[in-house]
């Protein structure tokens, strides 16, 4: 994307970037990179675009961080937040309720499949995952299976940073500095069909194989010790692995057979990222719990939720039992009000339908990139795609650590940003570029993404 004069807002001064360098501790960031470098400062957004403090415009190809579903600059959501803050800025959900949390809980229960009717609010996704593991443990203690406490999740999956959620996370590099973590979290293969070690020529057989690894792990650990399986509908980390057809149906059967709870971690995938409010609906399975956050408010205020089935709630409804767990800001009135207004926008503007109508075009546009020698695979669903970069397309040979470091961190992230596309170059699994634009995007934005990726990935090849 080129910068045109109307794209330029007031140029900022570098003082802000300097203060950021000196005082802001950025998340998952090598701070040394900024000791002599300029911290990018994003100052405003409008629709699918954002602007930095130098007045440069970028296409927000990652919806912030898989968050800004409705796009930037929605004053309507800001006004709802201001109104709620004037009326009741804060009250906790500790033994009391407030109207917007009640309304939002009812709405989410209506939208969730099956008997998933009980909403426990948090402030974000990691807390929702943490809550789901804790509630699973207590549920089994209350129902006479006190040994059931372990969890199973997939290699390379990211489920958040609290120490329980981090245990569930399957990225060793994200965990090693914080070991020992919560014990009892076991890993199974993910659904990376591009790098399938078994059934690489038969997607459904691969899906059966991958699901069966979950049963194998349950049996190995002992079903009487396993409480829950945590899976994302489309696994983010590693670069958008969709579930093979039949995968979740088989996982559901396995969980039922061993009385293990199925948690659908939809922190990224819910709220339209795949074209449905809850992603489990797209793939036709009903979990026991859904964890969600991010897109619920399109980022206009933070909130998350663990949504549980009636069956899980049941033992908590008797006697002196309580779930001794909570967050001061969980279900914050301002965030709840903003979430309601955001869901109104979804309904009014048909954002889910926009994704369903355009997901084929998005895929087709990104698939054009497969003519580049560096593009090994394009995969994903809805508005959520990963583009895997390879050294050799024919053999699928990937980059070694040094090459990956030079390519992704040394060149790609910066070059994409400088070319006007904010997206993610990630090497938590094999090297990928991820795109997940706001749900208001259409063909013109897909083309812009494709053209920017094409020119930068072409140049990247010369850095290999
Ligand atoms: C699947 C999944 N679970 C949990 C989390 C953690 O959410 P948060 O960063 O809001 O704590 C994330 C964050 O990206 C996620 O993708």
Coordinates of C-alpha atoms and ligand atoms in Angstrom, one line a residue:
X1 CA 0.0 0.0 0.0
X2 CA 1.3 3.4 -0.8
X3 CA 0.8 6.4 1.4
X4 CA -1.2 9.2 -0.2
X5 CA -1.5 12.7 1.0
X6 CA -5.0 12.3 2.3
X7 CA -3.8 9.4 4.5
X8 CA -1.5 11.6 6.4
X9 CA -2.8 13.0 9.7
X10 CA -0.9 15.4 11.9
X11 CA 2.7 14.2 12.2
X12 CA 3.4 13.2 15.8
X13 CA 6.5 14.0 17.6
X14 CA 9.0 11.3 18.6
X15 CA 8.7 12.1 22.3
X16 CA 5.8 9.6 22.7
X17 CA 7.8 6.8 21.2
X18 CA 10.8 7.8 23.4
X19 CA 8.6 7.7 26.5
X20 CA 7.3 4.3 25.4
X21 CA 10.8 3.1 25.1
X22 CA 11.7 4.3 28.6
X23 CA 8.6 3.4 30.6
X24 CA 6.2 1.0 28.8
X25 CA 6.8 -2.7 29.2
X26 CA 5.2 -4.2 26.0
X27 CA 3.8 -7.6 26.0
X28 CA 5.6 -10.6 24.5
X29 CA 8.1 -8.1 23.2
X30 CA 11.9 -8.2 23.0
X31 CA 12.4 -4.8 24.6
X32 CA 16.0 -4.7 23.5
X33 CA 14.7 -4.2 19.9
X34 CA 13.5 -0.7 20.9
X35 CA 16.5 0.5 22.9
X36 CA 17.8 2.1 19.7
X37 CA 14.7 1.8 17.6
X38 CA 11.4 3.6 17.2
X39 CA 8.4 2.1 19.1
X40 CA 5.4 2.1 16.7
X41 CA 2.6 4.2 18.3
X42 CA -0.9 3.7 16.9
X43 CA -3.0 6.7 17.6
X44 CA -6.4 6.2 15.9
X45 CA -8.5 3.9 13.8
X46 CA -11.4 4.2 11.3
X47 CA -13.1 1.1 9.8
X48 CA -10.4 -1.4 8.9
X49 CA -7.6 1.2 9.0
X50 CA -5.3 2.4 11.7
X51 CA -2.9 5.4 11.8
X52 CA 0.4 5.8 13.6
X53 CA 1.8 8.9 15.3
X54 CA 3.6 9.8 12.1
X55 CA 0.4 10.0 10.2
X56 CA 0.9 6.8 8.3
X57 CA -2.1 4.6 7.5
X58 CA -2.1 0.8 7.8
X59 CA -4.7 -1.8 7.0
X60 CA -5.5 -3.6 10.3
X61 CA -5.0 -7.1 8.9
X62 CA -5.2 -8.7 12.4
X63 CA -8.2 -6.7 13.8
X64 CA -5.9 -5.5 16.5
X65 CA -5.3 -8.9 18.0
X66 CA -8.3 -10.9 16.6
X67 CA -10.5 -8.4 18.4
X68 CA -11.9 -5.5 16.4
X69 CA -14.6 -7.4 14.6
X70 CA -16.9 -4.3 13.9
X71 CA -13.9 -2.1 12.8
X72 CA -12.4 1.0 14.4
X73 CA -14.0 4.3 15.1
X74 CA -17.5 3.3 16.1
X75 CA -18.6 6.3 18.1
X76 CA -21.8 4.5 18.9
X77 CA -19.9 2.0 21.1
X78 CA -17.9 4.9 22.8
X79 CA -21.2 6.6 23.6
X80 CA -22.7 3.5 25.1
X81 CA -19.6 3.2 27.3
X82 CA -19.9 6.8 28.4
X83 CA -23.6 6.5 29.2
X84 CA -23.0 3.3 31.2
X85 CA -20.1 4.9 33.1
X86 CA -22.3 7.9 34.0
X87 CA -25.1 5.7 35.2
X88 CA -23.2 2.9 37.0
X89 CA -19.5 2.9 36.4
X90 CA -18.8 -0.1 38.5
X91 CA -20.2 -2.8 40.6
X92 CA -18.9 -6.3 41.2
X93 CA -20.7 -9.6 40.4
X94 CA -19.7 -10.9 43.8
X95 CA -23.2 -11.8 45.2
X96 CA -24.8 -8.8 43.4
X97 CA -25.8 -8.3 39.8
X98 CA -26.2 -5.2 37.6
X99 CA -28.5 -4.9 34.6
X100 CA -26.1 -5.1 31.7
X101 CA -24.3 -8.2 33.0
X102 CA -27.7 -9.9 33.4
X103 CA -28.8 -8.9 29.9
X104 CA -25.6 -10.0 28.4
X105 CA -25.6 -13.3 30.2
X106 CA -29.1 -14.0 29.0
X107 CA -28.1 -13.0 25.4
X108 CA -25.0 -15.2 25.4
X109 CA -27.0 -18.1 26.8
X110 CA -29.5 -17.7 24.0
X111 CA -26.8 -17.6 21.4
X112 CA -24.8 -20.5 22.7
X113 CA -25.8 -24.0 21.5
X114 CA -27.4 -26.8 23.6
X115 CA -27.8 -26.2 27.3
X116 CA -24.8 -23.9 27.6
X117 CA -26.7 -21.4 29.6
X118 CA -24.6 -20.2 32.5
X119 CA -22.2 -17.3 32.0
X120 CA -19.2 -16.6 34.3
X121 CA -17.7 -13.3 33.3
X122 CA -14.0 -12.5 33.3
X123 CA -11.9 -9.6 32.0
X124 CA -10.2 -11.6 29.2
X125 CA -9.5 -14.9 27.5
X126 CA -6.8 -16.3 29.8
X127 CA -9.0 -15.8 32.8
X128 CA -11.8 -17.6 31.0
X129 CA -9.6 -20.6 30.4
X130 CA -8.3 -20.5 33.9
X131 CA -11.9 -20.4 35.2
X132 CA -12.9 -23.4 33.0
X133 CA -10.2 -25.6 34.3
X134 CA -11.0 -24.7 37.9
X135 CA -14.7 -25.2 37.4
X136 CA -14.0 -28.6 35.8
X137 CA -12.0 -29.7 38.8
X138 CA -14.6 -28.6 41.3
X139 CA -17.5 -30.1 39.2
X140 CA -15.9 -33.5 39.5
X141 CA -15.2 -33.1 43.2
X142 CA -18.8 -32.2 43.7
X143 CA -20.1 -35.1 41.7
X144 CA -18.1 -37.9 43.3
X145 CA -15.1 -38.2 40.9
X146 CA -12.5 -36.2 42.9
X147 CA -9.6 -37.6 41.0
X148 CA -10.6 -36.0 37.8
X149 CA -8.3 -33.0 37.5
X150 CA -6.0 -33.3 34.5
X151 CA -6.5 -31.6 31.2
X152 CA -5.6 -32.4 27.6
X153 CA -4.8 -29.9 24.9
X154 CA -2.8 -29.7 21.7
X155 CA 0.8 -29.1 20.7
X156 CA 1.6 -25.5 19.8
X157 CA -1.9 -24.3 21.0
X158 CA -2.0 -21.0 22.9
X159 CA -4.6 -20.7 25.7
X160 CA -3.3 -17.7 27.7
X161 CA -0.8 -16.7 30.3
X162 CA -2.2 -17.3 33.8
X163 CA -0.3 -20.3 35.2
X164 CA -3.1 -22.8 34.7
X165 CA -3.9 -21.5 31.2
X166 CA -0.2 -21.5 30.5
X167 CA 0.0 -25.2 31.5
X168 CA -2.7 -25.9 29.0
X169 CA -0.8 -23.9 26.4
X170 CA 1.3 -26.2 24.2
X171 CA 4.2 -23.8 23.3
X172 CA 7.3 -24.8 25.3
X173 CA 9.1 -21.5 24.7
X174 CA 6.2 -19.6 26.2
X175 CA 6.4 -21.8 29.3
X176 CA 10.0 -22.6 30.1
X177 CA 10.7 -19.4 32.1
X178 CA 7.8 -20.1 34.4
X179 CA 8.2 -23.7 35.2
X180 CA 7.2 -25.5 37.3
X181 CA 3.6 -24.8 36.2
X182 CA 0.4 -26.4 37.2
X183 CA 0.8 -30.2 36.8
X184 CA -1.5 -32.5 35.0
X185 CA -1.7 -30.8 31.6
X186 CA -1.0 -33.2 28.7
X187 CA -0.5 -32.6 25.1
X188 CA -1.7 -34.4 21.9
X189 CA -1.1 -33.7 18.2
X190 CA -2.9 -30.8 16.6
X191 CA -4.7 -30.9 13.2
X192 CA -1.8 -29.6 11.1
X193 CA -2.7 -31.5 7.9
X194 CA 0.0 -29.8 5.8
X195 CA 2.6 -31.5 8.1
X196 CA 0.6 -34.7 8.8
X197 CA 2.9 -37.5 9.8
X198 CA 0.0 -40.0 9.3
X199 CA -2.7 -40.1 6.6
X200 CA -1.2 -37.1 4.8
X201 CA -3.3 -38.0 1.7
X202 CA -6.7 -38.4 3.4
X203 CA -8.0 -35.5 5.5
X204 CA -10.9 -37.4 7.2
X205 CA -8.6 -40.3 8.1
X206 CA -6.1 -37.8 9.5
X207 CA -8.9 -36.2 11.5
X208 CA -9.9 -39.6 13.0
X209 CA -6.2 -40.3 13.8
X210 CA -5.8 -36.9 15.5
X211 CA -9.0 -37.3 17.5
X212 CA -7.9 -40.8 18.6
X213 CA -4.7 -39.4 20.0
X214 CA -7.0 -37.7 22.6
X215 CA -8.6 -41.0 23.6
X216 CA -5.2 -42.5 23.8
X217 CA -4.0 -39.8 26.1
X218 CA -7.1 -40.1 28.3
X219 CA -6.6 -43.9 28.5
X220 CA -2.9 -43.5 29.2
X221 CA -3.5 -40.9 32.0
X222 CA -6.4 -42.9 33.3
X223 CA -10.0 -41.7 32.6
X224 CA -10.7 -41.4 36.3
X225 CA -8.0 -38.6 36.4
X226 CA -8.9 -36.6 33.3
X227 CA -11.3 -33.7 33.7
X228 CA -11.3 -31.8 30.4
X229 CA -10.1 -31.4 26.9
X230 CA -9.4 -27.8 25.7
X231 CA -9.5 -27.2 22.0
X232 CA -9.8 -24.2 19.7
X233 CA -12.2 -24.7 16.8
X234 CA -9.5 -23.4 14.5
X235 CA -6.1 -23.6 16.2
X236 CA -4.5 -20.2 16.0
X237 CA -0.9 -20.8 17.0
X238 CA 1.0 -22.7 14.4
X239 CA -1.0 -20.8 11.7
X240 CA -4.7 -21.5 11.6
X241 CA -5.3 -25.3 11.6
X242 CA -9.0 -26.0 10.8
X243 CA -10.5 -29.2 12.1
X244 CA -10.8 -32.0 9.6
X245 CA -14.4 -33.0 8.8
X246 CA -15.7 -35.3 11.6
X247 CA -12.9 -34.4 14.0
X248 CA -15.0 -32.7 16.6
X249 CA -17.8 -35.2 16.4
X250 CA -15.3 -37.9 17.2
X251 CA -13.8 -35.9 20.0
X252 CA -17.3 -35.4 21.4
X253 CA -17.9 -39.1 21.4
X254 CA -14.5 -39.8 23.1
X255 CA -15.2 -37.2 25.8
X256 CA -18.7 -38.7 26.5
X257 CA -17.3 -42.2 26.6
X258 CA -14.8 -41.2 29.3
X259 CA -16.9 -38.5 31.1
X260 CA -14.4 -35.8 30.2
X261 CA -15.6 -32.2 29.6
X262 CA -15.1 -30.7 26.2
X263 CA -14.1 -27.0 26.4
X264 CA -14.3 -25.0 23.2
X265 CA -11.7 -22.3 23.5
X266 CA -13.2 -19.6 21.3
X267 CA -11.3 -16.6 22.5
X268 CA -10.4 -16.0 18.9
X269 CA -13.0 -18.0 16.9
X270 CA -16.2 -16.7 18.5
X271 CA -18.1 -13.6 17.5
X272 CA -18.0 -13.9 13.8
X273 CA -14.3 -14.7 13.1
X274 CA -15.5 -17.8 11.3
X275 CA -19.0 -16.4 10.4
X276 CA -21.0 -17.7 13.3
X277 CA -21.5 -16.3 16.8
X278 CA -20.0 -19.4 18.3
X279 CA -17.6 -21.4 16.2
X280 CA -18.7 -24.8 17.5
X281 CA -21.9 -24.1 15.6
X282 CA -20.0 -23.9 12.4
X283 CA -18.4 -27.3 12.9
X284 CA -21.6 -28.9 14.4
X285 CA -20.6 -29.9 17.9
X286 CA -21.8 -28.9 21.3
X287 CA -19.1 -28.5 24.0
X288 CA -19.6 -28.5 27.8
X289 CA -18.1 -25.1 28.1
X290 CA -17.1 -22.2 25.8
X291 CA -14.4 -19.7 26.7
X292 CA -14.5 -16.4 24.8
X293 CA -13.4 -12.8 25.0
X294 CA -11.8 -10.5 22.4
X295 CA -14.5 -9.9 19.8
X296 CA -17.4 -9.8 22.3
X297 CA -16.9 -6.0 22.5
X298 CA -14.9 -5.6 19.3
X299 CA -12.3 -4.3 21.7
X300 CA -14.1 -1.2 22.8
X301 CA -13.9 -2.4 26.4
X302 CA -12.4 -5.6 27.9
X303 CA -14.4 -8.6 28.9
X304 CA -14.3 -12.4 28.7
X305 CA -16.5 -15.3 29.7
X306 CA -16.6 -18.9 30.6
X307 CA -20.0 -20.2 29.6
X308 CA -21.0 -23.6 31.1
X309 CA -23.7 -26.1 30.5
X310 CA -26.6 -26.7 32.9
X311 CA -25.1 -30.0 33.8
X312 CA -21.9 -28.3 35.1
X313 CA -23.9 -25.7 36.9
X314 CA -26.2 -28.2 38.6
X315 CA -24.1 -29.2 41.6
X316 CA -23.3 -25.5 42.3
X317 CA -27.0 -24.8 42.8
X318 CA -27.4 -26.7 46.1
X319 CA -26.5 -26.3 49.8
X320 CA -23.5 -24.2 50.8
X321 CA -21.6 -24.8 47.6
X322 CA -20.0 -21.9 45.8
X323 CA -17.3 -21.5 43.1
X324 CA -14.6 -19.8 45.2
X325 CA -13.3 -17.9 42.2
X326 CA -13.8 -14.4 40.7
X327 CA -12.4 -11.2 39.3
X328 CA -13.1 -7.7 40.5
X329 CA -13.6 -6.4 37.0
X330 CA -15.3 -9.6 35.6
X331 CA -18.5 -8.6 33.7
X332 CA -17.7 -4.9 34.2
X333 CA -20.8 -2.8 33.6
X334 CA -19.2 -0.6 30.9
X335 CA -17.9 -3.7 29.1
X336 CA -21.2 -5.5 29.4
X337 CA -23.0 -2.5 28.0
X338 CA -20.5 -2.2 25.1
X339 CA -20.9 -6.0 24.4
X340 CA -24.6 -5.6 24.1
X341 CA -24.3 -2.7 21.7
X342 CA -21.6 -4.6 19.8
X343 CA -23.9 -7.6 19.4
X344 CA -26.6 -5.2 18.2
X345 CA -24.2 -4.0 15.4
X346 CA -23.6 -7.7 14.5
X347 CA -27.4 -8.2 14.1
X348 CA -28.1 -4.9 12.4
X349 CA -25.2 -5.1 9.9
X350 CA -25.2 -8.8 9.4
X351 CA -21.5 -9.1 10.2
X352 CA -21.6 -12.9 10.5
X353 CA -23.3 -13.2 7.2
X354 CA -20.8 -10.8 5.7
X355 CA -18.1 -13.3 6.7
X356 CA -20.1 -16.3 5.3
X357 CA -20.7 -14.4 2.1
X358 CA -17.1 -13.4 1.6
X359 CA -15.0 -16.2 3.1
X360 CA -14.7 -18.0 -0.2
X361 CA -13.4 -14.8 -1.9
X362 CA -11.0 -14.2 1.0
X363 CA -9.6 -17.7 0.6
X364 CA -9.4 -17.5 -3.2
X365 CA -7.6 -14.1 -3.0
X366 CA -5.0 -15.4 -0.5
X367 CA -4.6 -18.6 -2.5
X368 CA -3.3 -16.6 -5.4
X369 CA -0.1 -16.3 -3.2
X370 CA 0.6 -20.0 -3.7
X371 CA 2.4 -19.1 -6.9
X372 CA 5.2 -17.6 -4.9
X373 CA 8.1 -20.0 -4.1
X374 CA 8.1 -19.1 -0.4
X375 CA 4.4 -19.9 0.1
X376 CA 3.9 -23.5 1.1
X377 CA 0.3 -23.5 2.4
X378 CA -2.7 -21.2 2.8
X379 CA -5.1 -22.5 5.5
X380 CA -7.8 -21.3 7.7
X381 CA -11.5 -20.5 7.7
X382 CA -13.8 -17.5 7.8
X383 CA -11.7 -14.4 8.2
X384 CA -8.9 -16.3 9.9
X385 CA -5.9 -17.4 7.7
X386 CA -2.4 -18.5 8.1
X387 CA 0.2 -18.6 5.2
X388 CA 3.0 -21.0 5.9
X389 CA 6.4 -20.0 4.5
X390 CA 8.8 -22.7 3.3
X391 CA 12.3 -22.9 2.0
X392 CA 11.4 -25.6 -0.5
X393 CA 7.8 -26.0 -1.8
X394 CA 8.3 -29.4 -3.2
X395 CA 9.8 -31.0 -0.1
X396 CA 8.0 -28.6 2.4
X397 CA 11.4 -28.0 3.9
X398 CA 11.1 -25.3 6.6
X399 CA 13.5 -22.7 7.8
X400 CA 16.0 -23.5 10.5
X401 CA 15.9 -21.3 13.7
X402 CA 18.5 -18.8 12.4
X403 CA 16.8 -18.4 9.0
X404 CA 13.5 -18.0 10.6
X405 CA 14.9 -15.4 13.0
X406 CA 16.4 -13.5 10.0
X407 CA 13.3 -13.8 7.9
X408 CA 10.5 -13.2 10.3
X409 CA 11.9 -10.9 12.9
X410 CA 14.8 -9.5 10.9
X411 CA 12.7 -8.7 7.8
X412 CA 9.1 -9.7 7.4
X413 CA 7.3 -8.1 10.4
X414 CA 8.9 -4.7 9.8
X415 CA 8.6 -4.9 6.0
X416 CA 4.9 -5.7 6.1
X417 CA 4.2 -2.9 8.5
X418 CA 6.3 -0.5 6.5
X419 CA 4.3 -1.5 3.4
X420 CA 1.1 -0.6 5.2
X421 CA -0.2 -3.9 6.4
X422 CA -0.4 -4.7 10.1
X423 CA -0.6 -8.5 10.5
X424 CA 1.4 -11.2 12.3
X425 CA 4.6 -13.0 11.2
X426 CA 4.8 -15.8 13.7
X427 CA 7.3 -18.6 14.4
X428 CA 5.7 -20.3 17.4
X429 CA 5.2 -23.3 15.1
X430 CA 6.6 -23.3 11.6
X431 CA 6.9 -19.8 10.2
X432 CA 3.6 -18.3 9.2
X433 CA 2.0 -14.9 8.3
X434 CA -1.5 -14.6 9.8
X435 CA -4.3 -12.4 8.7
X436 CA -7.6 -11.9 10.4
X437 CA -9.1 -8.6 9.3
X438 CA -12.2 -6.8 10.8
X439 CA -15.4 -8.5 9.7
X440 CA -16.5 -5.5 7.8
X441 CA -13.8 -6.1 5.2
X442 CA -14.6 -7.0 1.6
X443 CA -12.8 -7.7 -1.7
X444 CA -11.0 -4.4 -1.9
X445 CA -9.3 -5.1 1.5
X446 CA -8.6 -8.7 0.5
X447 CA -6.9 -7.4 -2.6
X448 CA -4.9 -4.9 -0.6
X449 CA -3.8 -7.7 1.8
X450 CA -2.8 -9.9 -1.1
X451 CA -0.9 -7.3 -3.0
X452 CA 1.1 -6.2 0.0
X453 CA 1.9 -9.7 1.0
X454 CA 2.8 -10.5 -2.6
X455 CA 5.3 -7.7 -2.9
X456 CA 6.8 -8.2 0.6
X457 CA 7.0 -12.0 0.3
X458 CA 8.6 -11.7 -3.1
X459 CA 11.3 -9.5 -1.6
X460 CA 11.6 -11.9 1.4
X461 CA 12.6 -14.6 -0.9
X462 CA 15.8 -12.7 -1.6
X463 CA 16.6 -12.7 2.1
X464 CA 16.3 -16.5 2.3
Ligands
LIG1 C1 -7.4 -19.5 22.2 C2 -7.0 -18.5 23.2 N1 -7.2 -18.7 24.5 C3 -6.9 -17.8 25.4 C4 -6.2 -16.6 25.0 C5 -5.8 -15.6 26.1 O1 -6.6 -14.5 26.0 P1 -6.2 -13.1 26.8 O2 -5.0 -12.6 26.0 O3 -7.4 -12.3 26.6 O4 -6.0 -13.5 28.2 C6 -6.0 -16.3 23.7 C7 -5.3 -15.1 23.3 O5 -5.0 -14.9 22.2 C8 -6.4 -17.3 22.7 O6 -6.1 -17.1 21.4

